[in-house]
mmCIF file of C-alpha atoms in Angstrom:
data_model
loop_
_atom_site.group_PDB
_atom_site.id
_atom_site.type_symbol
_atom_site.label_atom_id
_atom_site.label_comp_id
_atom_site.label_asym_id
_atom_site.label_seq_id
_atom_site.Cartn_x
_atom_site.Cartn_y
_atom_site.Cartn_z
ATOM 1 C CA MET A 17 37.894 88.713 128.830
ATOM 2 C CA GLU A 18 36.655 89.219 125.254
ATOM 3 C CA PRO A 19 33.028 90.673 124.898
ATOM 4 C CA GLU A 20 30.438 88.268 123.407
ATOM 5 C CA GLU A 21 29.081 89.063 120.029
ATOM 6 C CA GLU A 22 25.295 89.037 119.898
ATOM 7 C CA GLY A 23 24.204 85.443 118.972
ATOM 8 C CA CYS A 24 27.942 84.250 118.808
ATOM 9 C CA PRO A 25 29.638 82.867 121.911
ATOM 10 C CA VAL A 26 33.313 83.776 122.381
ATOM 11 C CA ASP A 27 34.333 80.175 122.546
ATOM 12 C CA TYR A 28 33.055 79.837 119.010
ATOM 13 C CA LEU A 29 34.373 83.025 117.458
ATOM 14 C CA ALA A 30 37.827 83.302 119.097
ATOM 15 C CA PRO A 31 39.472 80.291 117.639
ATOM 16 C CA LEU A 32 38.225 81.066 114.079
ATOM 17 C CA THR A 33 39.288 84.775 114.459
ATOM 18 C CA ARG A 34 42.775 83.704 115.501
ATOM 19 C CA THR A 35 42.883 81.319 112.503
ATOM 20 C CA VAL A 36 41.863 83.943 109.885
ATOM 21 C CA GLU A 37 44.207 86.584 111.371
ATOM 22 C CA TYR A 38 47.108 84.154 111.111
ATOM 23 C CA ILE A 39 46.157 83.354 107.509
ATOM 24 C CA GLU A 40 46.051 87.052 106.706
ATOM 25 C CA LYS A 41 49.519 87.747 108.182
ATOM 26 C CA HIS A 42 51.031 84.804 106.362
ATOM 27 C CA LEU A 43 49.467 84.930 102.938
ATOM 28 C CA ASN A 44 52.833 85.199 101.096
ATOM 29 C CA GLU A 45 54.239 82.229 103.090
ATOM 30 C CA LYS A 46 53.656 78.518 103.183
ATOM 31 C CA ILE A 47 50.584 77.829 105.432
ATOM 32 C CA THR A 48 50.063 74.371 106.797
ATOM 33 C CA LEU A 49 46.962 72.808 108.337
ATOM 34 C CA LYS A 50 49.178 71.812 111.362
ATOM 35 C CA ASP A 51 49.990 75.510 111.942
ATOM 36 C CA LEU A 52 46.400 76.528 111.752
ATOM 37 C CA ALA A 53 45.234 73.817 114.011
ATOM 38 C CA LYS A 54 47.793 74.888 116.595
ATOM 39 C CA ILE A 55 46.674 78.544 116.341
ATOM 40 C CA SER A 56 43.006 77.705 116.612
ATOM 41 C CA GLY A 57 43.308 75.155 119.530
ATOM 42 C CA TYR A 58 41.332 72.627 117.626
ATOM 43 C CA SER A 59 42.627 69.416 116.058
ATOM 44 C CA ALA A 60 43.032 69.643 112.248
ATOM 45 C CA TYR A 61 40.003 67.294 111.919
ATOM 46 C CA HIS A 62 37.674 69.515 113.920
ATOM 47 C CA LEU A 63 39.101 72.826 112.476
ATOM 48 C CA ILE A 64 38.265 71.697 108.933
ATOM 49 C CA ARG A 65 34.712 70.966 109.684
ATOM 50 C CA ILE A 66 34.065 73.996 112.074
ATOM 51 C CA PHE A 67 35.698 76.406 109.468
ATOM 52 C CA THR A 68 33.455 75.013 106.748
ATOM 53 C CA ALA A 69 30.334 75.063 108.825
ATOM 54 C CA ALA A 70 30.917 78.625 109.902
ATOM 55 C CA THR A 71 32.127 80.207 106.599
ATOM 56 C CA GLY A 72 30.452 78.045 103.947
ATOM 57 C CA GLY A 73 33.836 77.226 102.400
ATOM 58 C CA THR A 74 36.973 75.315 102.892
ATOM 59 C CA ILE A 75 40.218 76.582 104.503
ATOM 60 C CA GLY A 76 42.142 75.871 101.363
ATOM 61 C CA GLY A 77 39.630 77.649 99.302
ATOM 62 C CA TYR A 78 39.623 80.762 101.602
ATOM 63 C CA VAL A 79 43.452 80.977 101.453
ATOM 64 C CA ARG A 80 43.470 80.709 97.697
ATOM 65 C CA LYS A 81 40.728 83.350 97.249
ATOM 66 C CA ARG A 82 42.501 85.730 99.672
ATOM 67 C CA ARG A 83 45.825 85.270 97.903
ATOM 68 C CA LEU A 84 44.171 86.057 94.512
ATOM 69 C CA ALA A 85 42.469 89.137 95.988
ATOM 70 C CA VAL A 86 45.862 90.468 97.257
ATOM 71 C CA ALA A 87 47.314 89.504 93.883
ATOM 72 C CA ALA A 88 44.690 91.537 92.104
ATOM 73 C CA GLU A 89 45.591 94.695 94.198
ATOM 74 C CA ALA A 90 49.267 94.101 93.307
ATOM 75 C CA LEU A 91 48.488 94.004 89.634
ATOM 76 C CA LEU A 92 46.751 97.311 89.763
ATOM 77 C CA ASN A 93 48.780 99.107 92.275
ATOM 78 C CA THR A 94 52.463 97.938 91.514
ATOM 79 C CA GLU A 95 54.684 97.354 88.489
ATOM 80 C CA ARG A 96 55.828 93.990 89.747
ATOM 81 C CA ARG A 97 56.149 91.120 87.268
ATOM 82 C CA VAL A 98 53.240 88.783 86.977
ATOM 83 C CA LEU A 99 55.561 86.007 87.789
ATOM 84 C CA ASP A 100 56.684 87.458 90.936
ATOM 85 C CA ILE A 101 53.112 88.095 92.027
ATOM 86 C CA ALA A 102 52.348 84.596 91.167
ATOM 87 C CA LEU A 103 55.044 83.098 93.370
ATOM 88 C CA ASP A 104 54.096 85.332 96.252
ATOM 89 C CA SER A 105 50.578 84.020 95.827
ATOM 90 C CA GLY A 106 51.680 80.436 96.284
ATOM 91 C CA PHE A 107 51.586 79.385 92.632
ATOM 92 C CA GLY A 108 54.445 77.610 91.060
ATOM 93 C CA SER A 109 54.201 79.298 87.758
ATOM 94 C CA SER A 110 52.704 82.209 86.067
ATOM 95 C CA GLU A 111 50.577 79.901 83.952
ATOM 96 C CA ALA A 112 48.936 78.126 87.020
ATOM 97 C CA PHE A 113 48.385 81.628 88.436
ATOM 98 C CA SER A 114 46.762 82.907 85.285
ATOM 99 C CA ARG A 115 44.425 79.830 85.198
ATOM 100 C CA SER A 116 43.295 80.271 88.732
ATOM 101 C CA PHE A 117 43.030 84.131 88.359
ATOM 102 C CA LYS A 118 40.952 83.958 85.239
ATOM 103 C CA SER A 119 38.596 81.379 86.852
ATOM 104 C CA VAL A 120 37.703 83.962 89.522
ATOM 105 C CA CYS A 121 37.850 87.097 87.560
ATOM 106 C CA GLY A 122 37.085 86.270 83.982
ATOM 107 C CA LEU A 123 40.318 87.913 82.875
ATOM 108 C CA SER A 124 43.937 87.007 82.739
ATOM 109 C CA PRO A 125 46.245 88.887 84.972
ATOM 110 C CA HIS A 126 47.687 90.842 82.125
ATOM 111 C CA ALA A 127 44.277 91.797 80.869
ATOM 112 C CA TYR A 128 43.215 92.731 84.399
ATOM 113 C CA ARG A 129 46.208 95.088 84.854
ATOM 114 C CA LYS A 130 45.759 96.589 81.344
ATOM 115 C CA ARG A 131 42.003 97.293 82.149
ATOM 116 C CA GLY A 132 43.072 99.078 85.328
ATOM 117 C CA VAL A 133 39.845 98.871 87.108
ATOM 118 C CA ALA A 134 39.316 97.082 90.373
ATOM 119 C CA HIS A 135 36.863 94.161 90.178
ATOM 120 C CA TYR A 136 35.808 92.818 93.483
ATOM 121 C CA VAL A 137 33.045 90.254 92.511
ATOM 122 C CA GLY A 138 34.652 86.812 93.237
ATOM 123 C CA PHE A 139 37.507 88.145 95.351
ATOM 124 C CA GLU A 140 37.196 87.067 99.061
ATOM 125 C CA ARG A 141 37.524 90.011 101.548
ATOM 126 C CA PRO A 142 39.313 89.198 104.823
ATOM 127 C CA LEU A 143 37.171 87.717 107.445
ATOM 128 C CA ASP A 144 37.035 89.320 110.968
ATOM 129 C CA ARG A 145 34.960 88.815 113.948
ATOM 130 C CA ILE A 146 31.964 90.749 112.692
ATOM 131 C CA SER A 147 31.810 88.792 109.278
ATOM 132 C CA LEU A 148 32.419 85.514 111.028
ATOM 133 C CA CYS A 149 29.539 86.131 113.394
ATOM 134 C CA HIS A 150 27.291 87.175 110.439
ATOM 135 C CA ARG A 151 28.128 83.944 108.445
ATOM 136 C CA ALA A 152 27.413 81.969 111.627
ATOM 137 C CA SER A 153 24.028 83.519 112.268
ATOM 138 C CA GLY A 154 23.131 86.178 109.761
ATOM 139 C CA VAL A 155 22.854 84.311 106.408
ATOM 140 C CA THR A 156 21.866 80.921 105.159
ATOM 141 C CA LEU A 157 25.140 79.591 103.750
ATOM 142 C CA GLN A 158 23.393 77.101 101.423
ATOM 143 C CA PRO A 159 20.509 78.646 99.401
ATOM 144 C CA ARG A 160 17.303 77.053 98.289
ATOM 145 C CA PHE A 161 16.509 77.025 94.659
ATOM 146 C CA VAL A 162 13.222 78.090 93.171
ATOM 147 C CA THR A 163 11.866 78.662 89.614
ATOM 148 C CA LEU A 164 9.674 81.887 89.339
ATOM 149 C CA GLY A 165 7.372 83.229 86.730
ATOM 150 C CA GLU A 166 7.380 86.990 85.814
ATOM 151 C CA ILE A 167 6.736 89.368 88.733
ATOM 152 C CA TRP A 168 5.107 92.773 88.236
ATOM 153 C CA LEU A 169 6.230 95.644 90.262
ATOM 154 C CA ALA A 170 5.402 99.339 90.779
ATOM 155 C CA GLY A 171 7.933 101.645 92.260
ATOM 156 C CA ILE A 172 10.633 104.324 91.815
ATOM 157 C CA ARG A 173 14.246 104.230 90.885
ATOM 158 C CA GLU A 174 17.248 106.325 91.507
ATOM 159 C CA ARG A 175 20.868 106.347 90.176
ATOM 160 C CA THR A 176 23.610 106.062 92.752
ATOM 161 C CA ALA A 177 27.421 105.744 92.852
ATOM 162 C CA ALA A 178 27.327 102.366 94.745
ATOM 163 C CA PRO A 179 24.640 99.834 95.731
ATOM 164 C CA GLY A 180 22.811 100.573 99.003
ATOM 165 C CA THR A 181 23.974 104.317 99.394
ATOM 166 C CA ALA A 182 20.709 105.747 98.166
ATOM 167 C CA LEU A 183 18.361 103.142 99.664
ATOM 168 C CA PRO A 184 17.260 104.689 102.963
ATOM 169 C CA ALA A 185 16.171 107.996 101.321
ATOM 170 C CA LEU A 186 14.733 106.043 98.283
ATOM 171 C CA TRP A 187 12.614 103.739 100.558
ATOM 172 C CA SER A 188 11.363 106.764 102.492
ATOM 173 C CA ARG A 189 10.306 108.517 99.284
ATOM 174 C CA TRP A 190 8.558 105.310 98.059
ATOM 175 C CA ASN A 191 6.636 104.752 101.348
ATOM 176 C CA ARG A 192 5.379 108.346 101.129
ATOM 177 C CA LEU A 193 4.234 107.867 97.484
ATOM 178 C CA ARG A 194 2.405 104.488 98.056
ATOM 179 C CA ALA A 195 0.549 105.753 101.170
ATOM 180 C CA GLY A 196 -3.132 105.749 100.421
ATOM 181 C CA VAL A 197 -2.935 104.118 97.084
ATOM 182 C CA PRO A 198 -4.916 100.861 97.430
ATOM 183 C CA CYS A 199 -3.184 98.874 94.573
ATOM 184 C CA LEU A 200 0.271 99.534 96.240
ATOM 185 C CA ALA A 201 -0.709 98.900 99.838
ATOM 186 C CA GLY A 202 0.293 95.611 101.660
ATOM 187 C CA GLY A 203 1.944 92.631 99.887
ATOM 188 C CA ARG A 204 5.618 92.139 99.351
ATOM 189 C CA SER A 205 8.082 94.976 98.741
ATOM 190 C CA PHE A 206 11.122 94.537 96.351
ATOM 191 C CA GLY A 207 14.518 96.136 96.078
ATOM 192 C CA VAL A 208 16.249 95.603 92.749
ATOM 193 C CA CYS A 209 19.761 96.482 91.631
ATOM 194 C CA GLU A 210 19.221 97.233 87.939
ATOM 195 C CA THR A 211 22.808 97.851 86.955
ATOM 196 C CA PRO A 212 25.258 94.926 87.322
ATOM 197 C CA ALA A 213 28.707 95.980 88.403
ATOM 198 C CA GLU A 214 30.304 94.261 85.461
ATOM 199 C CA ALA A 215 28.205 96.088 82.951
ATOM 200 C CA ALA A 216 28.448 99.543 84.460
ATOM 201 C CA CYS A 217 30.495 102.233 82.791
ATOM 202 C CA LEU A 218 32.774 104.234 85.048
ATOM 203 C CA GLU A 219 31.920 107.799 86.040
ATOM 204 C CA ALA A 220 34.419 110.512 85.510
ATOM 205 C CA ASP A 221 35.529 110.418 89.092
ATOM 206 C CA GLY A 222 36.052 106.512 88.760
ATOM 207 C CA SER A 223 32.874 105.516 90.685
ATOM 208 C CA VAL A 224 30.512 102.854 89.362
ATOM 209 C CA PRO A 225 26.962 103.852 88.686
ATOM 210 C CA TYR A 226 24.048 101.720 89.859
ATOM 211 C CA ILE A 227 20.426 102.070 89.542
ATOM 212 C CA GLU A 228 18.273 101.047 92.487
ATOM 213 C CA PHE A 229 14.617 100.237 92.077
ATOM 214 C CA VAL A 230 12.300 99.910 95.072
ATOM 215 C CA GLY A 231 8.689 99.052 94.944
ATOM 216 C CA ALA A 232 5.813 96.772 95.577
ATOM 217 C CA GLU A 233 4.335 93.631 93.937
ATOM 218 C CA THR A 234 1.232 94.491 91.857
ATOM 219 C CA SER A 235 -1.001 93.286 89.005
ATOM 220 C CA PRO A 236 0.323 93.211 85.471
ATOM 221 C CA PHE A 237 -1.271 96.476 84.168
ATOM 222 C CA PRO A 238 -2.321 98.679 87.153
ATOM 223 C CA GLU A 239 -3.351 102.333 86.867
ATOM 224 C CA LEU A 240 -0.410 103.915 88.646
ATOM 225 C CA PRO A 241 -0.230 107.426 90.234
ATOM 226 C CA GLU A 242 2.125 110.077 88.808
ATOM 227 C CA GLY A 243 5.783 109.312 89.583
ATOM 228 C CA VAL A 244 5.336 105.718 89.995
ATOM 229 C CA LEU A 245 6.923 103.331 87.454
ATOM 230 C CA ALA A 246 5.933 99.831 86.279
ATOM 231 C CA LYS A 247 8.633 97.123 86.089
ATOM 232 C CA THR A 248 8.732 93.433 85.246
ATOM 233 C CA LEU A 249 11.133 90.973 86.793
ATOM 234 C CA THR A 250 12.113 88.223 84.414
ATOM 235 C CA GLY A 251 11.224 84.706 85.598
ATOM 236 C CA GLY A 252 13.603 81.848 85.883
ATOM 237 C CA ARG A 253 15.690 79.899 88.228
ATOM 238 C CA TYR A 254 17.044 81.625 91.498
ATOM 239 C CA ALA A 255 19.150 80.791 94.414
ATOM 240 C CA VAL A 256 17.456 82.278 97.417
ATOM 241 C CA PHE A 257 19.486 83.261 100.592
ATOM 242 C CA THR A 258 17.934 84.524 103.697
ATOM 243 C CA HIS A 259 19.486 87.426 105.495
ATOM 244 C CA THR A 260 18.792 87.816 109.263
ATOM 245 C CA GLY A 261 19.499 91.084 111.050
ATOM 246 C CA ALA A 262 19.541 94.778 110.384
ATOM 247 C CA ALA A 263 19.528 96.019 106.890
ATOM 248 C CA ALA A 264 22.915 97.775 107.493
ATOM 249 C CA SER A 265 24.500 94.378 107.397
ATOM 250 C CA LEU A 266 23.206 93.268 104.152
ATOM 251 C CA ALA A 267 26.597 94.209 102.622
ATOM 252 C CA GLN A 268 28.142 91.276 104.563
ATOM 253 C CA THR A 269 25.608 88.860 103.205
ATOM 254 C CA TYR A 270 26.404 90.035 99.675
ATOM 255 C CA ASP A 271 30.148 89.751 100.286
ATOM 256 C CA TYR A 272 29.666 86.118 101.163
ATOM 257 C CA ILE A 273 27.409 85.408 98.224
ATOM 258 C CA TRP A 274 29.676 87.048 95.605
ATOM 259 C CA GLY A 275 33.013 86.487 97.266
ATOM 260 C CA SER A 276 32.576 82.905 98.505
ATOM 261 C CA TRP A 277 29.466 81.025 97.474
ATOM 262 C CA ALA A 278 29.462 81.984 93.815
ATOM 263 C CA LEU A 279 33.040 80.691 93.463
ATOM 264 C CA THR A 280 32.398 77.235 94.846
ATOM 265 C CA ALA A 281 28.748 76.469 94.391
ATOM 266 C CA GLY A 282 29.066 74.942 90.824
ATOM 267 C CA GLU A 283 26.194 77.247 89.630
ATOM 268 C CA THR A 284 26.364 79.397 86.569
ATOM 269 C CA LEU A 285 25.120 82.985 87.313
ATOM 270 C CA ASP A 286 22.721 84.513 84.938
ATOM 271 C CA ASP A 287 22.505 87.940 83.593
ATOM 272 C CA ARG A 288 18.939 88.688 85.080
ATOM 273 C CA GLU A 289 18.706 91.174 87.923
ATOM 274 C CA ASP A 290 19.111 90.075 91.444
ATOM 275 C CA PHE A 291 16.656 91.424 94.020
ATOM 276 C CA GLU A 292 15.531 91.516 97.624
ATOM 277 C CA VAL A 293 12.151 90.505 98.942
ATOM 278 C CA TYR A 294 10.612 92.109 102.128
ATOM 279 C CA ASP A 295 7.664 90.246 103.478
ATOM 280 C CA SER A 296 6.025 89.796 106.799
ATOM 281 C CA ARG A 297 9.264 88.571 108.338
ATOM 282 C CA PHE A 298 10.765 91.989 107.768
ATOM 283 C CA ARG A 299 10.185 93.890 111.080
ATOM 284 C CA GLY A 300 12.061 97.070 110.304
ATOM 285 C CA PRO A 301 15.515 98.137 108.948
ATOM 286 C CA GLU A 302 17.112 98.082 112.455
ATOM 287 C CA CYS A 303 15.432 95.008 113.939
ATOM 288 C CA PRO A 304 18.041 92.191 114.574
ATOM 289 C CA ASP A 305 15.195 89.602 113.967
ATOM 290 C CA SER A 306 14.231 90.959 110.556
ATOM 291 C CA GLN A 307 14.610 88.558 107.620
ATOM 292 C CA ILE A 308 15.123 89.472 103.973
ATOM 293 C CA ASP A 309 15.218 87.091 101.039
ATOM 294 C CA LEU A 310 17.854 87.617 98.434
ATOM 295 C CA TYR A 311 17.215 86.161 94.952
ATOM 296 C CA ILE A 312 20.365 85.533 92.792
ATOM 297 C CA PRO A 313 19.625 84.512 89.255
ATOM 298 C CA VAL A 314 21.330 81.256 88.086
ATOM 299 C CA ARG A 315 21.078 79.219 84.947
ATOM 300 C CA GLN A 316 18.669 76.236 84.779
ATOM 301 C CA SER A 317 20.428 73.098 85.741
ATOM 302 C CA MET A 318 20.884 70.284 83.298
ATOM 303 C CA GLU A 319 18.899 68.044 85.597
ATOM 304 C CA GLY A 320 15.974 70.575 85.651
#
């Protein structure tokens, strides 16, 4: 008998796991809803609704995004013709493939290949039991929207090769610095990724540099101790997702936001920094009940 994932019963996970495993094995073949329903054990009617409820996207959208992700790898790692890659990706022509690819990546397949750099934002990574469980219980699939004014922070920053890799040590250093400083005690804590992946320049070894800032909310012009920096977060409209679980699984939440939600939400992402907020609901980096709010900058809606 299969073990039960924490918070996710086997009878919920197993059919969806079988479905996504089948999709992954047959990406370059015709995939029908009838086949998926048979694999899952659900009727087509129920599979459509259960898949959408569990993942935040449609089956057809997931298949399309996975095919485009595999196509992106082929463009960089093979010399196959774009037309051949397009046909294997389920598109009837290179023109249709190019339109779909550009809508996700912002570049045509030819331009993407010429640039020669992997670009993962917007490309759906394959779902597995862990990521399915996380989407079912670890992240709000539909965000709330808020409009904020400027937020003033005090904290420290560090350059790192990938987002998240420097955070444990950076938070530890910050907590030591803020200890005993009244204007930095209490209140909400913030984690900010200051370098968007799209704007970063590659290092000599091919890695992408990021700058992580961690700190606390403060007054506009506080007197700060040596080594502590002031920072202002720009106000505006944000989509707010709530991550539930250990901090180590934050990457799965971001995978969902950038690889699934951002492609189908109909929202226009803004160039402001995204950030995380740690308030009284955060009970430690390893606590399964901890909650962290993730603020993703989006353009003001026409209705607003």
